[in-house]
Amino acid sequence: MVNRINNDAAYSESLTEDRASTSTEAVWFASEDITEADEPYLPPLLDDSFHQWINEAEGLPLFQSGEFSLFGADFQRVAVAGKLSIDRPDGLTAILDTVISSVFEQRLTVAITLDKLHVVGVPIRKRTEDLVFSVLCYVTEAEADASSARHAPNVEICAYHFRSCFYRMFEQLYVQDLLVQQKQTEKEAKRRDALFLAAKRLYDQIDVSSVLSEMLSSLEQLYPSSEVHLYLSQDHLNGDERVKPLVFKNAAHDLVAKAFLDGQYASEHDRDGTIRLAVPMTGKQAAYGVLCMTIGPGKWDEADLPAFLLLADTAGSAFENAKLYEQSNLLINELRLINELTKRLNQSLRLKEIFQFATSELLTIFDADYCCVLQMNKEKDQFVVMSSNFPALASEHFSPEYGFCGMVYRTREPLIISDYWHTRVVTSKLMDNTGSRSLIAAPIMVDGEVVGVILVTHKVPNFFSYDNYKLLQVMSTHIGLAVTNASLHAEVRRMVITDNLTGLHARHYLNEQIQNRQRKDPFGALILVDIDYFKKVNDTFGHQVGDQILIQVSNIINASIRQGDIAARWGGEELAVYLPGIRAEQAYRIAERIRMHVEAETDPVVTVSCGVSEWTFENEKISVESLFYRADMALYEAKNNGRNCIFVGQS
């Protein structure tokens, strides 16, 4: 006889109490439950929970008169406890299979009385779903005139108790897992912080030795139980015994050589558990060596490998940066030497002087017989001899297609001729008239264009070496720079002392001129001119009109002063005029002339306010600053008194 006992209400009530209890103890566990991912770990968890329940409930009378069995979802017995008062019948296994199958199918408590046995199966449901994940069965001897259903409530209570034990243990495992994850997270965070600090320290170093020392020190701090060596492919052994040269002996069996040649990390494990790691130290341009670390048995965590590889990459980049810095210093030293050699060449800002000096220097440097420097005249499309120690060539003109200058002009490359008499690839007036046989030539380049050609000759064949050829190329570059400097000097000078918009002088130029005048003149005056409501002009008409107003006012000022007076843009809409040898009274009249013309001639019409100051040799303090201060205060008074007027500052 099979009894299916529907105790859903009782079960739900118990489940609610269980959840309430769980929520009270730990709110964040209320929704935690076993999932499909937990199924591989469920049998041992059920077994442990069953034994925990036995420890808490073994004093119950049910244990003395019957046997409890716990079955998983696969119908396999997980654990058993208690004892039967009679021998186990042969058909008990089949009865249990029937009960378990019915419980999983119906998700209800099932009771069976058969022959001498009462069997009760109670479902163990999940917290959050009405799903059965195990069954608790109780088997006891059948009593006369008693139904198996009589034992069901007690077995259900035991099932509820077991379920509480199960979820308590599940929560413990869950917390333990969280703690493990937290420890792992903290470990990774510490590793990241350590890597960040190590990387920062590496990148803070600017020389190779410091980078290597810092790298090895960081590895020892991160992996204190390891032995670290660096095998460098370059000849930089800074006295540290941990830094060794990279030698290829047997690449097939050498871990370090293998890592270097393959460009990826390699490892080997000894029988005693010692691990040896080799990681190439590479930058963007090349591989510079191999980091090798030996770790004792049980000291290595595979989770540390990404960090070790990252540190090796960081060390490679830092080493490369330090090498580039070192090489740049060497280049700077070489350039310093070249600059010393060409220092006098660049002292002159006159083209004629530069070409003449280049000729004499090249004759001396190369111990040459003749030298000729030609400049390209773009307007006439011809080369002009600017300097030569062969007078017959003075001011000669040649086509861009003629001779060696034509070859250099077309190819834009330097040239060396060992014996002109034997090769004679082109006709050369210089070579023919001087009897020269050896020649080196180089283009003078400016902004990627050939602006000139240097020809250096000697009467002896094969006189010039390849080093002479390269040196002339370097010298021609500096001559080109000198030519560029001379050509641009006048324009640069004009731009430096001139305001680009107004055409007036720049402020610093005005300061310099006033200082110079105060050293030799007995007196002078300064006018500060400020355009009234200039911001309103910009806001109303736009900045382009504002710029036009500035230009108009500047032109009026230039037209109102003498040739020796100095007009400058002081800043923004403020303009300044210094009048050497002028006192304040006359300066006032000049300022008034400027004010009247501005009001009458500007379009759109604007006005200006002016402040006037003067200095004389009798002043206790004569300086540009005091002169401007007094003029600025006077300008302030003019603006406060309605604008479009002039005030003179007090001495």
XYZ file of C-alpha atoms in Angstrom:
651
model
C 0.000 0.000 0.000
C 1.425 3.317 -1.042
C 0.421 6.519 0.727
C 1.204 9.886 -0.896
C 1.029 12.459 1.855
C 0.459 16.042 0.718
C 2.122 18.168 3.317
C 2.802 21.106 1.009
C 1.262 23.561 3.460
C 3.395 22.315 6.341
C 6.426 22.211 4.113
C 5.779 25.733 2.807
C 5.350 27.010 6.343
C 8.608 25.401 7.364
C 10.289 26.730 4.238
C 9.049 30.240 5.059
C 10.356 29.967 8.615
C 13.653 28.656 7.289
C 13.976 31.579 4.892
C 12.994 34.049 7.579
C 15.601 32.577 9.878
C 18.199 32.687 7.131
C 17.227 36.266 6.267
C 17.549 37.288 9.907
C 20.977 35.717 10.254
C 22.393 36.820 6.904
C 20.200 38.820 4.558
C 22.624 38.529 1.677
C 22.240 34.711 1.702
C 18.479 34.757 1.233
C 18.670 34.219 -2.514
C 21.681 31.885 -2.584
C 20.891 28.340 -3.649
C 22.461 25.388 -5.364
C 22.619 25.544 -9.139
C 23.542 23.229 -11.986
C 27.149 24.378 -11.565
C 27.106 22.883 -8.054
C 25.985 19.420 -9.156
C 29.515 17.914 -9.363
C 30.088 18.966 -5.733
C 26.636 17.942 -4.458
C 27.276 14.280 -3.387
C 30.118 15.115 -0.961
C 28.172 18.116 0.314
C 25.126 15.890 0.920
C 27.298 13.330 2.666
C 28.923 15.930 4.929
C 25.547 17.510 5.679
C 24.057 14.089 6.482
C 26.799 13.330 8.974
C 26.409 16.769 10.515
C 22.691 16.070 10.881
C 23.416 12.651 12.442
C 25.619 14.336 15.043
C 22.763 16.672 15.957
C 19.828 14.235 15.756
C 21.218 10.799 16.629
C 19.424 10.800 20.000
C 16.009 10.604 18.353
C 14.059 7.340 18.935
C 13.702 6.900 15.171
C 17.382 6.040 14.957
C 16.896 3.189 17.427
C 14.036 1.565 15.555
C 14.835 2.258 11.931
C 17.320 3.269 9.270
C 17.740 6.609 7.503
C 19.123 6.727 3.964
C 19.914 9.774 1.822
C 19.636 9.550 -1.970
C 20.816 11.997 -4.601
C 19.147 13.026 -7.842
C 20.798 10.075 -9.581
C 18.901 7.676 -7.225
C 22.236 6.618 -5.704
C 22.521 6.208 -1.963
C 24.747 8.969 -0.526
C 24.737 7.984 3.165
C 22.954 5.733 5.674
C 22.457 5.819 9.460
C 20.418 3.988 12.133
C 19.525 0.280 12.293
C 16.727 -2.087 11.485
C 15.352 -4.361 14.197
C 14.975 -7.153 11.644
C 17.150 -8.513 8.901
C 17.094 -6.555 5.653
C 14.761 -8.334 3.210
C 15.922 -9.005 -0.308
C 13.278 -6.739 -1.870
C 14.179 -3.629 0.131
C 16.275 -2.118 -2.666
C 13.377 -2.383 -5.114
C 11.007 -0.821 -2.563
C 13.390 2.081 -2.001
C 13.740 2.611 -5.754
C 9.965 2.797 -6.039
C 9.673 5.291 -3.181
C 12.501 7.507 -4.481
C 11.103 7.482 -8.010
C 7.674 8.467 -6.686
C 9.079 11.272 -4.532
C 11.069 12.821 -7.423
C 8.103 12.418 -9.741
C 5.384 13.702 -7.397
C 7.590 16.017 -5.299
C 5.594 14.792 -2.259
C 6.214 12.634 0.773
C 5.621 8.948 -0.075
C 4.918 6.180 2.483
C 4.808 2.440 1.698
C 3.932 -0.522 3.907
C 4.981 -3.821 2.440
C 5.273 -7.131 4.265
C 7.210 -6.396 7.421
C 8.463 -2.919 6.523
C 7.311 0.677 6.624
C 9.154 2.937 4.147
C 8.806 6.747 4.101
C 10.459 9.016 1.530
C 10.555 12.786 2.052
C 11.683 15.218 -0.687
C 14.452 17.703 0.065
C 13.570 20.819 -1.888
C 15.637 23.803 -2.933
C 15.262 27.142 -1.220
C 14.230 29.259 -4.157
C 12.491 26.687 -6.369
C 10.061 23.875 -5.762
C 12.560 21.357 -7.082
C 13.736 18.185 -5.347
C 17.483 17.608 -5.273
C 17.587 14.669 -2.807
C 15.357 12.286 -0.867
C 15.540 11.269 2.793
C 14.166 7.736 3.316
C 13.278 6.041 6.567
C 12.802 2.271 6.873
C 11.409 0.593 10.000
C 9.661 -2.634 11.015
C 5.912 -2.690 10.297
C 3.725 -2.687 13.387
C 0.444 -4.553 13.725
C -2.543 -2.538 12.605
C -0.311 0.527 11.968
C 0.086 2.467 8.715
C 3.419 3.670 7.353
C 1.905 7.169 7.134
C 2.120 7.367 10.906
C 5.902 7.838 10.642
C 5.704 10.453 7.869
C 5.406 13.598 10.069
C 8.413 12.628 12.174
C 10.464 11.790 9.098
C 9.449 15.106 7.508
C 10.630 16.928 10.628
C 13.918 15.089 10.318
C 14.050 16.072 6.633
C 13.532 19.728 7.547
C 16.305 19.427 10.105
C 18.607 17.799 7.543
C 17.769 20.484 5.013
C 18.801 23.151 7.545
C 22.102 21.351 8.105
C 22.624 21.092 4.366
C 22.102 24.801 3.699
C 24.145 25.773 6.714
C 27.040 23.783 5.319
C 26.317 25.128 1.831
C 26.535 28.660 3.222
C 29.809 27.836 4.944
C 31.246 26.589 1.674
C 29.869 29.645 -0.090
C 31.508 31.962 2.441
C 34.741 30.012 2.236
C 34.652 30.378 -1.534
C 34.023 34.106 -1.194
C 36.924 34.371 1.234
C 39.167 32.499 -1.171
C 38.082 34.799 -3.974
C 38.640 37.813 -1.759
C 42.122 36.627 -0.831
C 42.854 35.997 -4.488
C 41.563 39.465 -5.365
C 43.660 41.033 -2.616
C 46.670 39.078 -3.794
C 46.143 40.233 -7.364
C 45.632 43.810 -6.186
C 48.882 43.671 -4.220
C 50.607 42.161 -7.236
C 49.249 44.933 -9.468
C 50.367 47.587 -6.988
C 53.796 45.991 -6.742
C 54.044 45.790 -10.540
C 52.935 49.399 -10.897
C 55.540 50.578 -8.402
C 58.211 48.431 -10.046
C 57.294 49.784 -13.488
C 57.320 53.351 -12.162
C 60.734 52.867 -10.593
C 62.025 51.378 -13.851
C 60.746 54.237 -15.968
C 62.138 56.760 -13.466
C 65.665 55.612 -14.361
C 67.389 57.255 -17.319
C 70.651 55.339 -17.549
C 71.157 51.687 -18.418
C 72.959 50.670 -15.222
C 70.192 52.075 -13.025
C 67.522 50.308 -15.071
C 69.284 46.965 -14.729
C 69.876 47.378 -10.998
C 66.284 48.453 -10.379
C 64.913 45.594 -12.455
C 66.879 42.934 -10.583
C 66.041 44.538 -7.247
C 62.309 44.581 -8.106
C 62.365 40.897 -9.068
C 64.052 39.966 -5.811
C 61.432 41.907 -3.869
C 58.548 40.335 -5.782
C 60.019 36.824 -5.698
C 62.250 36.719 -2.597
C 62.780 32.940 -2.753
C 64.148 33.019 -6.299
C 67.545 33.447 -7.924
C 67.582 35.988 -10.764
C 70.078 36.484 -13.594
C 70.048 38.690 -16.658
C 71.791 37.581 -19.833
C 72.468 40.588 -22.063
C 73.109 40.440 -25.773
C 74.932 43.778 -25.508
C 78.272 44.612 -23.982
C 76.894 46.383 -20.954
C 78.115 44.544 -17.898
C 77.788 47.009 -15.036
C 79.807 45.042 -12.510
C 76.782 43.207 -11.130
C 77.503 39.483 -11.009
C 73.845 38.807 -11.786
C 74.287 40.440 -15.201
C 76.038 38.119 -17.636
C 76.737 38.071 -21.372
C 74.394 36.075 -23.565
C 76.474 33.277 -25.098
C 75.062 30.765 -27.555
C 76.576 27.349 -26.927
C 73.944 24.729 -27.595
C 70.826 26.648 -28.561
C 68.723 23.492 -28.837
C 69.274 22.593 -25.181
C 70.024 26.010 -23.714
C 66.896 27.460 -22.111
C 68.195 31.053 -22.263
C 69.217 30.822 -25.917
C 65.908 29.183 -26.799
C 63.911 31.988 -25.172
C 65.999 34.623 -26.971
C 65.781 32.997 -30.399
C 62.097 32.058 -30.150
C 61.107 35.414 -28.705
C 58.894 33.833 -26.038
C 59.254 32.525 -22.525
C 60.592 29.032 -21.870
C 60.612 26.895 -18.731
C 62.033 23.651 -17.421
C 61.312 21.595 -14.306
C 63.896 19.613 -12.394
C 63.106 16.350 -10.672
C 63.299 17.962 -7.256
C 60.575 20.447 -8.227
C 62.857 23.380 -9.003
C 61.511 25.573 -11.813
C 63.642 27.639 -14.175
C 61.986 30.372 -16.235
C 63.583 32.313 -19.098
C 61.814 35.359 -20.571
C 63.166 37.528 -23.410
C 63.625 41.182 -22.461
C 62.393 43.005 -25.542
C 61.573 46.563 -26.559
C 59.887 47.956 -29.627
C 63.061 47.808 -31.693
C 64.853 44.642 -30.619
C 65.449 41.942 -28.013
C 68.152 42.976 -25.561
C 68.572 39.916 -23.415
C 66.896 37.221 -21.338
C 65.669 37.330 -17.760
C 66.215 34.006 -16.057
C 64.673 33.135 -12.693
C 65.180 29.933 -10.710
C 62.536 29.104 -8.093
C 62.852 26.413 -5.461
C 60.384 23.506 -5.002
C 56.900 24.598 -3.981
C 57.712 28.308 -4.234
C 56.186 29.046 -7.639
C 52.559 29.861 -8.318
C 51.503 29.625 -11.966
C 49.224 32.587 -11.327
C 52.386 34.710 -11.000
C 53.479 33.996 -14.569
C 51.539 36.844 -16.262
C 52.986 39.300 -13.750
C 56.508 38.029 -14.376
C 56.045 38.306 -18.145
C 54.643 41.813 -17.780
C 57.574 42.891 -15.642
C 59.989 41.498 -18.233
C 58.221 43.498 -20.963
C 58.335 46.634 -18.816
C 62.026 46.078 -18.126
C 62.664 45.666 -21.862
C 60.920 48.956 -22.667
C 62.708 50.785 -19.852
C 66.061 49.334 -20.940
C 65.396 50.408 -24.523
C 64.485 53.924 -23.419
C 67.674 54.137 -21.374
C 69.733 52.894 -24.330
C 68.121 55.465 -26.606
C 68.854 58.149 -24.043
C 72.448 56.971 -23.855
C 72.778 56.977 -27.631
C 71.224 60.415 -27.859
C 73.853 61.696 -25.442
C 76.570 60.232 -27.662
C 75.032 61.912 -30.678
C 74.819 65.187 -28.798
C 78.518 64.934 -27.986
C 79.307 64.285 -31.637
C 77.178 67.221 -32.676
C 78.918 69.370 -30.111
C 82.246 68.514 -31.712
C 80.892 69.305 -35.166
C 79.433 72.545 -33.904
C 82.811 73.526 -32.509
C 84.380 72.832 -35.905
C 81.755 74.891 -37.702
C 81.299 77.516 -35.003
C 83.131 80.244 -36.860
C 81.325 79.331 -40.031
C 77.999 80.222 -38.443
C 79.201 83.404 -36.775
C 78.732 85.425 -39.923
C 75.335 86.411 -41.256
C 76.559 87.676 -44.633
C 76.461 85.212 -47.501
C 79.635 86.470 -49.157
C 81.600 86.108 -45.926
C 80.179 82.616 -45.334
C 81.227 81.388 -48.790
C 84.693 82.929 -48.481
C 85.247 81.454 -45.049
C 83.956 78.045 -46.198
C 86.450 78.072 -49.062
C 89.434 78.790 -46.837
C 88.334 76.265 -44.189
C 87.739 73.477 -46.703
C 91.132 74.057 -48.296
C 92.726 73.645 -44.881
C 90.622 70.703 -43.675
C 91.166 68.607 -46.798
C 94.629 69.915 -47.634
C 93.210 70.634 -51.087
C 94.680 72.623 -53.955
C 91.489 74.330 -55.015
C 88.007 74.952 -53.748
C 85.010 76.500 -55.436
C 81.649 77.351 -53.872
C 78.727 78.038 -56.199
C 75.254 79.373 -55.399
C 72.111 78.687 -57.380
C 70.434 81.835 -58.714
C 66.815 80.780 -59.183
C 65.806 83.920 -61.032
C 68.463 83.385 -63.708
C 68.449 79.579 -63.375
C 72.230 79.326 -63.195
C 75.072 78.662 -60.779
C 77.211 81.627 -59.750
C 80.736 81.211 -58.355
C 80.566 82.961 -54.969
C 84.053 82.091 -53.750
C 87.155 80.339 -55.080
C 90.916 80.425 -54.593
C 91.215 80.237 -58.377
C 90.686 83.888 -59.457
C 89.830 83.027 -63.067
C 86.524 81.569 -61.860
C 85.448 84.650 -59.914
C 81.790 85.494 -60.687
C 81.613 82.829 -63.419
C 78.137 81.551 -64.337
C 77.262 77.951 -65.217
C 74.154 76.172 -66.380
C 72.504 73.690 -63.974
C 73.323 71.061 -66.599
C 77.024 71.841 -66.771
C 79.895 69.802 -65.308
C 80.113 68.388 -61.841
C 77.884 71.076 -60.343
C 75.206 69.912 -62.766
C 75.668 66.268 -61.719
C 75.356 67.151 -58.055
C 72.359 69.381 -58.757
C 70.501 66.614 -60.615
C 71.315 63.741 -58.250
C 71.218 65.805 -55.015
C 73.984 63.498 -53.793
C 77.667 64.047 -52.940
C 80.279 62.944 -55.470
C 83.851 61.618 -55.438
C 86.136 61.364 -58.468
C 89.412 59.478 -58.048
C 91.039 60.482 -61.366
C 89.332 63.012 -63.601
C 91.836 62.513 -66.412
C 90.971 58.819 -66.760
C 87.213 58.931 -66.231
C 86.215 62.387 -67.528
C 82.478 61.695 -67.203
C 81.762 65.402 -67.774
C 83.715 68.476 -68.825
C 84.829 70.713 -65.979
C 86.412 74.135 -66.387
C 87.696 73.997 -62.823
C 89.424 70.641 -63.318
C 90.803 71.498 -66.761
C 92.152 74.970 -65.921
C 93.717 73.942 -62.610
C 95.112 70.575 -63.702
C 93.193 68.835 -60.896
C 92.629 65.100 -61.001
C 90.903 64.285 -57.678
C 87.580 65.807 -56.711
C 84.978 65.629 -53.953
C 81.732 67.546 -54.284
C 78.601 67.996 -52.187
C 75.301 69.841 -52.540
C 74.346 72.683 -50.209
C 70.776 71.843 -49.225
C 68.179 74.222 -47.806
C 64.652 72.935 -47.124
C 65.237 69.922 -49.368
C 66.432 71.984 -52.327
C 69.943 72.347 -53.774
C 70.917 76.002 -53.322
C 74.606 75.557 -53.973
C 77.471 73.172 -54.710
C 80.923 72.774 -53.140
C 83.811 71.526 -55.303
C 87.130 70.582 -53.695
C 90.000 69.399 -55.922
C 93.602 68.220 -55.843
C 96.197 67.713 -58.562
C 97.131 64.263 -57.289
C 94.877 61.351 -58.367
C 93.189 59.251 -55.671
C 93.975 61.945 -53.133
C 90.647 62.086 -51.303
C 89.474 59.201 -49.116
C 85.973 57.978 -48.434
C 86.213 59.630 -45.006
C 86.954 62.940 -46.751
C 83.905 62.370 -48.907
C 81.693 61.784 -45.831
C 83.212 64.694 -43.940
C 82.520 67.083 -46.808
C 78.921 65.879 -46.755
C 78.690 66.795 -43.075
C 80.412 70.142 -43.653
C 78.094 70.966 -46.546
C 75.141 70.434 -44.231
C 76.495 73.034 -41.824
C 77.329 75.393 -44.629
C 73.726 74.994 -45.748
C 72.597 75.888 -42.240
C 74.813 78.970 -42.286
C 73.366 79.971 -45.648
C 69.874 79.482 -44.286
C 70.685 81.553 -41.203
C 72.099 84.376 -43.281
C 69.166 84.344 -45.689
C 66.588 84.344 -42.937
C 68.356 86.616 -40.483
C 67.030 89.862 -41.881
C 63.493 88.495 -42.099
C 63.665 86.958 -38.641
C 65.035 90.175 -37.190
C 62.199 92.114 -38.762
C 59.630 89.648 -37.431
C 61.125 89.639 -33.941
C 60.946 93.410 -33.486
C 57.663 93.918 -35.368
C 54.058 93.229 -34.408
C 52.589 91.083 -37.172
C 49.156 92.753 -37.222
C 49.876 96.471 -36.859
C 53.357 96.714 -38.346
C 54.482 98.608 -35.233
C 57.487 97.550 -33.194
C 57.198 94.841 -30.555
C 57.089 95.719 -26.878
C 60.497 94.297 -25.989
C 62.118 96.300 -28.791
C 60.563 99.504 -27.415
C 61.907 98.667 -23.933
C 65.406 98.128 -25.320
C 65.354 101.397 -27.265
C 64.149 103.429 -24.268
C 66.901 101.929 -22.109
C 69.504 102.776 -24.734
C 68.159 106.342 -25.026
C 68.122 106.888 -21.283
C 71.845 106.156 -21.202
C 72.727 108.999 -23.591
C 69.741 111.439 -23.944
C 68.983 114.219 -21.443
C 65.213 113.613 -21.561
C 62.385 111.930 -23.428
C 58.618 111.375 -23.368
C 56.236 108.462 -23.656
C 52.646 108.371 -24.916
C 50.375 105.438 -24.095
C 47.392 105.226 -26.479
C 44.350 103.076 -25.635
C 41.370 102.589 -27.986
C 38.185 103.416 -26.111
C 35.528 100.732 -25.798
C 37.536 98.374 -27.987
C 35.762 95.322 -26.583
C 32.449 96.832 -27.664
C 33.847 97.257 -31.178
C 34.816 93.565 -31.278
C 31.465 92.476 -29.878
C 29.510 94.708 -32.286
C 31.452 94.396 -35.533
C 33.524 91.252 -34.969
C 37.236 90.678 -34.428
C 38.136 91.238 -38.058
C 36.816 94.807 -37.888
C 38.583 95.170 -34.543
C 41.846 94.195 -36.203
C 41.204 96.749 -38.958
C 40.662 99.460 -36.322
C 44.002 98.538 -34.719
C 45.690 98.824 -38.111
C 44.020 102.190 -38.826
C 45.060 103.662 -35.477
C 48.597 102.315 -35.922
C 48.858 103.956 -39.357
C 47.636 107.274 -37.904
C 50.273 107.087 -35.159
C 53.028 106.365 -37.700
C 51.876 109.334 -39.769
C 51.830 111.636 -36.714
C 55.375 111.080 -35.409
C 58.940 111.710 -36.551
C 61.158 109.173 -38.271
C 63.292 108.750 -35.152
C 60.322 108.188 -32.841
C 59.464 104.619 -31.883
C 55.875 103.356 -32.061
C 55.027 99.914 -30.641
C 52.101 97.714 -29.789
C 52.140 97.588 -26.007
C 49.492 94.883 -25.693
C 45.947 94.246 -26.914
C 44.442 97.597 -27.907
C 47.149 99.606 -26.108
C 49.803 101.286 -28.258
C 52.874 103.224 -27.168
C 55.070 105.943 -28.678
C 58.463 106.931 -27.325
C 59.662 110.403 -28.285
C 63.409 110.834 -27.681
C 64.483 114.415 -26.858
C 60.874 115.552 -26.310
C 59.380 117.057 -23.141
C 55.845 116.475 -21.848
C 54.381 119.697 -23.316
C 55.346 118.824 -26.869
C 54.398 115.176 -26.310
C 50.947 116.368 -25.249
C 50.544 118.193 -28.580
C 51.591 115.097 -30.521
C 49.144 113.002 -28.508
C 46.393 115.513 -29.241
C 47.181 115.301 -32.949
C 46.886 111.518 -32.776
C 43.618 111.744 -30.826
C 42.039 114.158 -33.330
C 43.084 112.153 -36.387
C 41.795 108.907 -34.881
C 38.391 110.417 -34.173
C 38.217 111.935 -37.667
C 39.683 109.176 -39.832
C 38.713 105.788 -38.408
C 35.853 103.746 -39.864
C 33.890 102.743 -37.880
C 34.653 105.776 -35.749
C 36.548 105.159 -32.517
C 38.313 107.428 -30.053
C 41.444 107.025 -28.017
C 42.569 108.030 -24.552
C 46.210 108.958 -23.959
C 48.537 109.084 -21.007
C 51.783 111.108 -21.253
C 54.895 110.890 -19.094
C 58.445 112.193 -19.335
C 61.838 111.611 -17.823
C 64.894 113.812 -17.444
C 68.414 113.181 -16.276
C 67.477 115.072 -13.087
C 65.035 112.361 -11.974
C 66.174 110.377 -8.960
C 65.051 107.139 -10.569
C 65.316 106.811 -14.318
C 63.915 103.554 -15.669
C 61.593 102.180 -18.307
C 59.300 100.857 -15.601
C 58.835 104.213 -13.862
C 58.245 105.958 -17.189
C 55.547 103.465 -18.142
C 54.032 103.535 -14.683
C 53.477 107.302 -14.798
C 52.071 107.114 -18.342
C 49.779 104.282 -17.312
C 48.476 106.254 -14.332
C 47.821 109.239 -16.606
C 45.964 106.959 -19.030
C 43.898 105.689 -16.116
C 42.946 109.302 -15.284
C 41.991 109.943 -18.907
C 39.667 106.945 -18.943
C 38.099 107.942 -15.639
C 37.426 111.442 -16.997
C 35.220 110.419 -19.880
C 37.765 108.990 -22.342
C 38.752 110.610 -25.665
C 41.144 112.901 -23.775
C 44.774 113.211 -22.704
C 46.341 113.420 -19.272
C 49.973 114.049 -18.350
C 51.485 112.045 -15.525
C 53.270 113.666 -12.613
C 57.038 113.258 -12.402
